[in-house]
Coordinates of C-alpha atoms and ligand atoms in Angstrom, one line a residue:
M1 CA 14.2 6.4 12.3
A2 CA 11.6 8.4 14.2
H3 CA 8.3 6.6 14.7
R4 CA 5.7 7.9 12.3
T5 CA 2.2 8.1 13.8
P6 CA -0.6 7.1 11.4
I7 CA -3.0 9.9 10.5
E8 CA -6.5 8.5 11.1
S9 CA -8.4 11.6 9.9
G10 CA -10.0 10.3 6.7
C11 CA -9.5 11.9 3.3
P12 CA -7.6 15.2 3.2
D13 CA -9.3 18.6 3.1
N14 CA -9.6 19.4 -0.6
R15 CA -9.8 23.2 -0.2
P16 CA -6.1 24.0 -0.6
F17 CA -6.2 22.2 -4.0
L18 CA -9.2 24.0 -5.4
H19 CA -8.9 26.3 -8.4
P20 CA -8.6 29.9 -6.9
K21 CA -12.0 31.0 -8.4
L22 CA -13.7 27.9 -6.9
A23 CA -12.1 28.5 -3.5
K24 CA -13.1 32.2 -3.6
N25 CA -16.7 31.5 -4.6
Y26 CA -17.2 28.3 -2.6
G27 CA -21.0 27.8 -2.1
N28 CA -21.7 31.2 -3.7
W29 CA -22.7 30.5 -7.3
K30 CA -25.5 32.3 -9.2
Y31 CA -26.1 29.7 -11.9
H32 CA -24.4 27.1 -14.1
D33 CA -25.0 25.8 -17.6
R34 CA -23.4 23.6 -20.2
P35 CA -22.1 25.4 -23.3
R36 CA -21.4 22.1 -25.0
P37 CA -21.2 18.4 -24.1
G38 CA -18.2 17.9 -21.7
V39 CA -18.0 21.5 -20.6
L40 CA -19.6 23.0 -17.4
H41 CA -19.8 26.7 -16.9
H42 CA -20.2 28.2 -13.4
V43 CA -21.0 31.9 -12.8
A44 CA -20.6 33.4 -9.3
W45 CA -22.6 36.2 -7.8
D46 CA -19.6 38.5 -8.1
G47 CA -19.2 37.8 -11.8
D48 CA -16.4 35.3 -11.7
E49 CA -16.7 32.5 -14.2
V50 CA -15.2 29.0 -14.3
W51 CA -15.2 26.5 -17.2
T52 CA -14.8 22.8 -16.3
V53 CA -13.8 20.4 -19.1
R54 CA -14.6 16.8 -18.5
A55 CA -12.8 13.9 -20.2
G56 CA -13.0 10.1 -20.0
T57 CA -10.0 8.1 -18.7
Q58 CA -9.4 4.4 -18.4
R59 CA -9.3 4.7 -14.5
Q60 CA -6.4 2.3 -14.1
M61 CA -3.6 4.4 -15.5
D62 CA 0.1 3.9 -15.9
V63 CA 2.5 6.6 -14.8
Y64 CA 3.0 7.9 -18.4
T65 CA -0.7 8.5 -18.8
I66 CA -0.9 10.4 -15.5
R67 CA 2.1 12.5 -16.5
K68 CA 0.4 13.2 -19.9
L69 CA -2.7 14.4 -18.1
C70 CA -0.7 16.5 -15.7
D71 CA 1.2 18.1 -18.6
I72 CA -2.1 19.0 -20.3
A73 CA -3.3 20.5 -17.0
D74 CA -0.1 22.6 -16.7
T75 CA 0.0 23.6 -20.4
Y76 CA -3.6 24.2 -21.3
A77 CA -5.4 24.6 -18.0
D78 CA -4.6 26.4 -14.8
G79 CA -2.9 23.3 -13.3
H80 CA -6.0 22.2 -11.3
V81 CA -7.7 18.8 -11.9
R82 CA -10.1 16.5 -10.1
F83 CA -11.4 13.0 -10.7
T84 CA -15.1 12.3 -10.6
I85 CA -16.6 9.2 -9.0
R86 CA -16.9 7.7 -12.5
S87 CA -13.2 8.1 -13.3
N88 CA -13.6 11.1 -15.5
I89 CA -11.0 13.8 -15.1
E90 CA -12.0 17.5 -14.9
F91 CA -9.8 20.5 -15.7
M92 CA -10.9 23.9 -14.4
V93 CA -10.0 27.2 -16.3
G94 CA -11.0 30.8 -15.5
D95 CA -10.6 32.1 -19.1
P96 CA -13.0 31.1 -21.9
N97 CA -10.2 31.3 -24.5
K98 CA -8.5 28.4 -22.8
V99 CA -11.4 26.0 -23.3
A100 CA -11.0 25.1 -27.0
P101 CA -7.2 24.5 -26.9
L102 CA -7.7 22.3 -23.9
I103 CA -10.4 20.3 -25.6
N104 CA -8.1 19.9 -28.7
A105 CA -5.2 18.8 -26.5
L106 CA -7.3 16.2 -24.7
T107 CA -8.9 14.8 -27.9
E108 CA -5.6 14.6 -29.7
S109 CA -4.1 12.7 -26.7
G110 CA -7.0 10.1 -26.9
F111 CA -9.1 11.4 -24.0
P112 CA -12.7 11.9 -25.2
V113 CA -14.4 15.1 -23.9
G114 CA -18.0 14.4 -22.7
G115 CA -19.7 12.5 -20.0
T116 CA -22.0 15.4 -18.9
G117 CA -25.7 15.9 -19.0
N118 CA -27.8 13.3 -20.8
S119 CA -24.8 11.3 -22.1
V120 CA -23.7 7.8 -21.2
S121 CA -21.0 8.7 -18.7
M122 CA -18.0 6.6 -18.0
I123 CA -18.9 3.2 -16.5
A124 CA -18.1 3.1 -12.8
H125 CA -16.0 0.0 -12.6
T126 CA -14.6 -2.1 -9.8
Q127 CA -11.0 -2.7 -9.3
G128 CA -10.5 -6.2 -10.6
W129 CA -7.2 -8.0 -10.7
L130 CA -5.1 -5.0 -9.9
H131 CA -6.2 -4.3 -6.3
C132 CA -8.5 -7.1 -5.3
D133 CA -8.0 -10.8 -4.5
I134 CA -11.4 -12.2 -5.4
P135 CA -12.5 -11.0 -8.9
G136 CA -14.2 -13.5 -11.2
T137 CA -13.8 -11.3 -14.2
D138 CA -11.8 -8.3 -15.5
A139 CA -14.2 -5.4 -14.9
S140 CA -11.9 -3.0 -16.7
G141 CA -11.7 -5.1 -19.8
A142 CA -15.5 -5.4 -20.1
V143 CA -15.7 -1.6 -19.6
K144 CA -13.1 -0.9 -22.2
A145 CA -14.9 -3.2 -24.8
L146 CA -18.3 -1.6 -24.1
M147 CA -17.1 2.1 -24.0
D148 CA -15.2 1.6 -27.4
D149 CA -18.7 0.9 -28.8
L150 CA -20.4 3.7 -26.8
Y151 CA -17.8 6.4 -27.6
T152 CA -20.3 8.6 -29.5
E153 CA -22.8 8.3 -26.6
F154 CA -20.1 9.6 -24.3
I155 CA -19.3 12.7 -26.3
R156 CA -22.9 13.6 -27.1
E157 CA -25.9 14.3 -24.9
E158 CA -28.6 12.5 -26.8
M159 CA -30.0 10.1 -24.2
P160 CA -33.5 10.8 -22.6
N161 CA -31.7 11.4 -19.3
R162 CA -28.3 10.7 -17.9
V163 CA -27.2 7.1 -18.0
H164 CA -25.0 5.7 -15.3
M165 CA -23.6 2.2 -15.7
S166 CA -21.4 0.1 -13.4
T167 CA -19.6 -3.3 -13.3
S168 CA -18.9 -5.6 -10.5
C169 CA -16.3 -8.4 -10.7
C170 CA -17.8 -10.3 -7.7
E171 CA -21.4 -10.6 -6.5
I172 CA -21.0 -9.1 -3.1
N173 CA -18.9 -6.1 -2.7
C174 CA -18.2 -3.0 -4.9
G175 CA -20.4 -1.8 -7.7
G176 CA -23.6 -0.1 -6.7
Q177 CA -26.9 1.0 -8.1
A178 CA -26.9 2.0 -11.8
D179 CA -29.2 2.4 -14.7
I180 CA -27.5 -0.6 -16.2
A181 CA -25.1 -2.8 -14.3
I182 CA -22.9 -5.8 -15.3
I183 CA -22.4 -8.1 -12.4
M184 CA -20.5 -11.3 -11.9
Q185 CA -22.8 -14.3 -11.2
H186 CA -21.5 -17.6 -9.8
T187 CA -23.7 -20.5 -10.6
K188 CA -22.1 -23.4 -8.7
P189 CA -21.2 -23.7 -4.9
P190 CA -17.5 -23.2 -3.9
K191 CA -15.1 -26.1 -4.3
I192 CA -13.3 -26.7 -1.0
N193 CA -9.6 -27.6 -0.9
H194 CA -9.7 -29.5 2.4
D195 CA -5.9 -29.7 2.8
L196 CA -5.6 -26.0 3.1
V197 CA -8.7 -24.9 5.2
A198 CA -7.1 -25.6 8.6
N199 CA -4.0 -23.6 7.9
V200 CA -5.6 -20.7 6.0
C201 CA -9.1 -20.1 7.3
E202 CA -10.6 -19.0 10.5
R203 CA -13.5 -21.4 10.4
P204 CA -15.9 -19.6 12.8
A205 CA -15.5 -16.4 10.7
V206 CA -16.3 -18.3 7.5
V207 CA -19.3 -20.0 9.0
A208 CA -20.6 -16.6 10.2
R209 CA -20.1 -15.1 6.8
C210 CA -22.6 -17.2 4.9
P211 CA -25.9 -15.3 4.5
V212 CA -28.0 -18.5 4.4
A213 CA -26.2 -20.6 7.0
A214 CA -25.0 -23.2 4.5
I215 CA -21.5 -23.7 5.9
R216 CA -20.8 -26.1 8.8
P217 CA -17.5 -27.0 10.4
A218 CA -16.5 -30.6 9.5
L219 CA -13.7 -33.1 9.9
V220 CA -12.5 -34.3 6.6
N221 CA -9.7 -37.0 6.4
G222 CA -9.1 -36.3 10.1
K223 CA -8.4 -32.6 9.5
P224 CA -10.6 -29.7 10.6
S225 CA -12.3 -28.3 7.6
L226 CA -15.7 -27.1 6.4
E227 CA -18.7 -28.4 4.4
V228 CA -21.3 -26.7 2.4
D229 CA -25.0 -27.6 2.2
E230 CA -25.3 -27.2 -1.6
K231 CA -29.1 -27.2 -1.5
K232 CA -29.0 -24.0 0.6
C233 CA -26.0 -22.3 -1.0
I234 CA -27.0 -19.4 -3.2
C235 CA -23.5 -19.2 -4.8
C236 CA -22.9 -15.7 -3.6
G237 CA -19.2 -16.1 -3.1
A238 CA -19.1 -14.4 0.4
C239 CA -17.1 -17.3 1.8
Y240 CA -14.3 -17.0 -0.7
P241 CA -12.7 -13.8 0.5
P242 CA -12.1 -14.9 4.1
C243 CA -11.3 -18.5 3.0
P244 CA -9.5 -18.7 -0.3
P245 CA -9.5 -22.6 -0.3
M246 CA -13.3 -22.2 -0.9
Q247 CA -12.7 -21.4 -4.6
I248 CA -15.8 -20.2 -6.3
N249 CA -14.4 -18.6 -9.4
D250 CA -14.7 -21.0 -12.3
P251 CA -14.0 -20.4 -16.0
E252 CA -17.2 -22.0 -17.1
H253 CA -19.7 -21.6 -14.3
S254 CA -18.9 -18.1 -13.3
K255 CA -21.1 -16.1 -15.6
L256 CA -22.2 -12.5 -15.9
A257 CA -25.7 -11.0 -15.3
I258 CA -27.2 -7.7 -16.3
W259 CA -29.3 -5.6 -13.9
V260 CA -31.3 -2.4 -14.7
G261 CA -33.2 0.4 -13.2
G262 CA -31.1 1.5 -10.2
K263 CA -30.4 5.0 -9.2
N264 CA -29.1 6.9 -6.2
S265 CA -30.6 10.3 -6.8
N266 CA -33.8 11.8 -5.3
A267 CA -34.5 13.8 -8.4
R268 CA -38.1 13.4 -9.7
G269 CA -38.5 10.1 -7.9
K270 CA -37.0 8.3 -4.9
P271 CA -33.9 6.1 -5.3
T272 CA -34.5 2.7 -6.8
F273 CA -32.9 -0.7 -6.6
M274 CA -31.9 -2.4 -9.9
K275 CA -33.4 -5.7 -10.9
M276 CA -31.7 -8.6 -12.8
V277 CA -32.9 -8.9 -16.4
A278 CA -30.4 -11.2 -18.0
S279 CA -28.4 -14.0 -16.4
G280 CA -26.0 -16.8 -17.4
I281 CA -24.1 -14.6 -19.9
P282 CA -20.7 -16.1 -20.8
N283 CA -17.7 -14.5 -19.1
N284 CA -15.9 -14.2 -22.4
P285 CA -12.7 -12.1 -22.5
P286 CA -11.1 -10.2 -24.1
R287 CA -14.2 -8.3 -25.6
W288 CA -17.2 -9.8 -23.8
P289 CA -19.4 -9.6 -27.0
E290 CA -22.4 -11.2 -25.5
V291 CA -22.5 -8.7 -22.6
S292 CA -22.0 -5.7 -24.9
A293 CA -24.8 -6.9 -27.3
I294 CA -27.4 -7.1 -24.5
V295 CA -26.3 -3.8 -22.9
K296 CA -26.5 -2.0 -26.2
K297 CA -29.9 -3.5 -27.0
I298 CA -31.3 -2.2 -23.7
L299 CA -29.6 1.2 -24.0
Y300 CA -30.7 1.9 -27.6
T301 CA -34.3 0.6 -26.9
Y302 CA -34.4 3.1 -24.0
K303 CA -33.0 5.8 -26.2
E304 CA -35.7 5.2 -28.8
D305 CA -38.6 4.6 -26.6
A306 CA -38.3 6.7 -23.4
R307 CA -39.8 10.2 -23.1
P308 CA -37.5 13.2 -22.5
W309 CA -36.1 13.2 -18.9
E310 CA -37.2 9.6 -18.1
R311 CA -34.4 7.7 -16.3
L312 CA -34.2 4.1 -17.3
S313 CA -36.2 3.0 -14.2
D314 CA -38.9 5.6 -15.0
W315 CA -39.2 4.3 -18.5
V316 CA -39.5 0.7 -17.3
E317 CA -42.1 1.7 -14.7
R318 CA -44.2 3.4 -17.4
I319 CA -44.2 0.7 -20.0
G320 CA -44.2 -2.2 -17.5
W321 CA -41.7 -5.0 -17.0
P322 CA -43.4 -7.4 -19.5
R323 CA -43.1 -4.8 -22.3
F324 CA -39.5 -4.1 -21.3
F325 CA -38.6 -7.8 -21.8
E326 CA -40.5 -7.8 -25.1
K327 CA -38.9 -4.6 -26.5
C328 CA -35.4 -5.6 -25.5
D329 CA -35.8 -9.2 -26.9
L330 CA -34.9 -10.7 -23.5
P331 CA -36.3 -14.0 -22.3
F332 CA -38.1 -13.8 -19.0
T333 CA -37.2 -16.8 -16.8
K334 CA -38.0 -17.9 -13.3
Y335 CA -34.4 -17.1 -12.3
L336 CA -35.2 -13.4 -12.7
I337 CA -38.0 -13.4 -10.0
D338 CA -36.9 -11.6 -6.9
D339 CA -38.5 -13.7 -4.2
W340 CA -36.4 -12.5 -1.2
R341 CA -39.1 -10.8 0.9
G342 CA -36.6 -9.8 3.6
S343 CA -35.3 -7.0 1.4
R344 CA -38.5 -5.0 2.0
A345 CA -37.6 -4.6 5.7
N346 CA -33.9 -5.0 5.7
L347 CA -32.5 -2.9 2.8
N348 CA -32.1 0.8 3.1
A349 CA -33.8 2.3 0.1
S350 CA -33.2 6.0 1.0
A351 CA -30.3 8.2 -0.1
H352 CA -30.5 10.1 3.2
I353 CA -27.8 9.4 5.7
R354 CA -29.1 8.3 9.1
F355 CA -27.2 8.1 12.4
Ligands
SF4_1 S1 -16.4 -6.0 -7.1 FE1 -15.6 -7.7 -5.7 S2 -13.9 -8.6 -6.9 FE2 -14.3 -6.7 -7.8 S3 -12.9 -5.2 -6.8 FE3 -14.8 -5.2 -5.7 S4 -14.6 -6.7 -4.0 FE4 -13.0 -7.1 -5.6
SF4_2 S1 -21.2 -19.2 -1.7 FE1 -22.4 -17.9 -0.3 S2 -24.2 -19.1 0.1 FE2 -22.7 -20.5 -0.7 S3 -21.6 -21.3 1.0 FE3 -20.4 -19.6 0.4 S4 -21.2 -17.9 1.6 FE4 -22.7 -19.5 1.8

């Protein structure tokens, strides 16, 4: 068999796959609007029009669901689809008469049409058990439980501004800034299986990984292993991916936390980092009711109280953090105080790319 050279050129060029009207008018649009929630309408300078219908998906899809979506694209749209960063699927059509049958076909197949404008868009969720080896919870399950409750907020545009949510099934990797984020929170240092460390882990790599220098090489029962200074350990879990014998996931002590007020955009105000507002919430599958209750309380308080076009962070800034905790019935504890001063100098708070 001929040797196949890997292609190291990044993601493929999307232009061959664009809807013909999008390809023709690339970068040449006169205006766009939203005729209804879930539908975007673009008008080009030469009069071409394109309607984009957005629907929510469960992100981790079996082959039958993907085939169903492809059949809908072939039958009711022009065969062109794309996925958004929040796992919504978008179908493009060049004929206004195709919009309503497409929406009906999607709705009847169980894919809600919405997620545009001032709605609660699909929760950007991390990969969990399916692709990753370190999750402490099932991010997809928590998302499913919450979006079942927020269905009407997805198909309507009734929030003060757009609401982006995210989940993270560990403390250190995927996820990202969001108006409301659900994040794994370990509360106990890792438990080390000393019999396995020498065979499985590169000890210098693990020692270097710890952000607070809490790990030291050690000899345990005559074997090379590691030890953790538990007074220093901040329970971040960064040692667990390179060294699985440093197990940090725990059915009782791995909890969930809720953070609010992050955003990536530069619109109306600079990007903001989110802050933790609730911690120690039970990691309670299959429906995570405690998490859903707190998220919904924050979301609906924001919906009631914010002025038009205030993002969640703008609303909290205006009313002040003490009022936020009061209004959302959340206890303020010392664990919520961000006392890491290094962040002021070390974290990049700009959405601009620098080289
Ligand atoms: S958030 Fe962490 S555990 Fe979840 S998929 Fe990403 S790296 Fe894996
Ligand atoms: S959990 Fe984090 S702080 Fe604790 S030992 Fe591991 S890497 Fe260090």
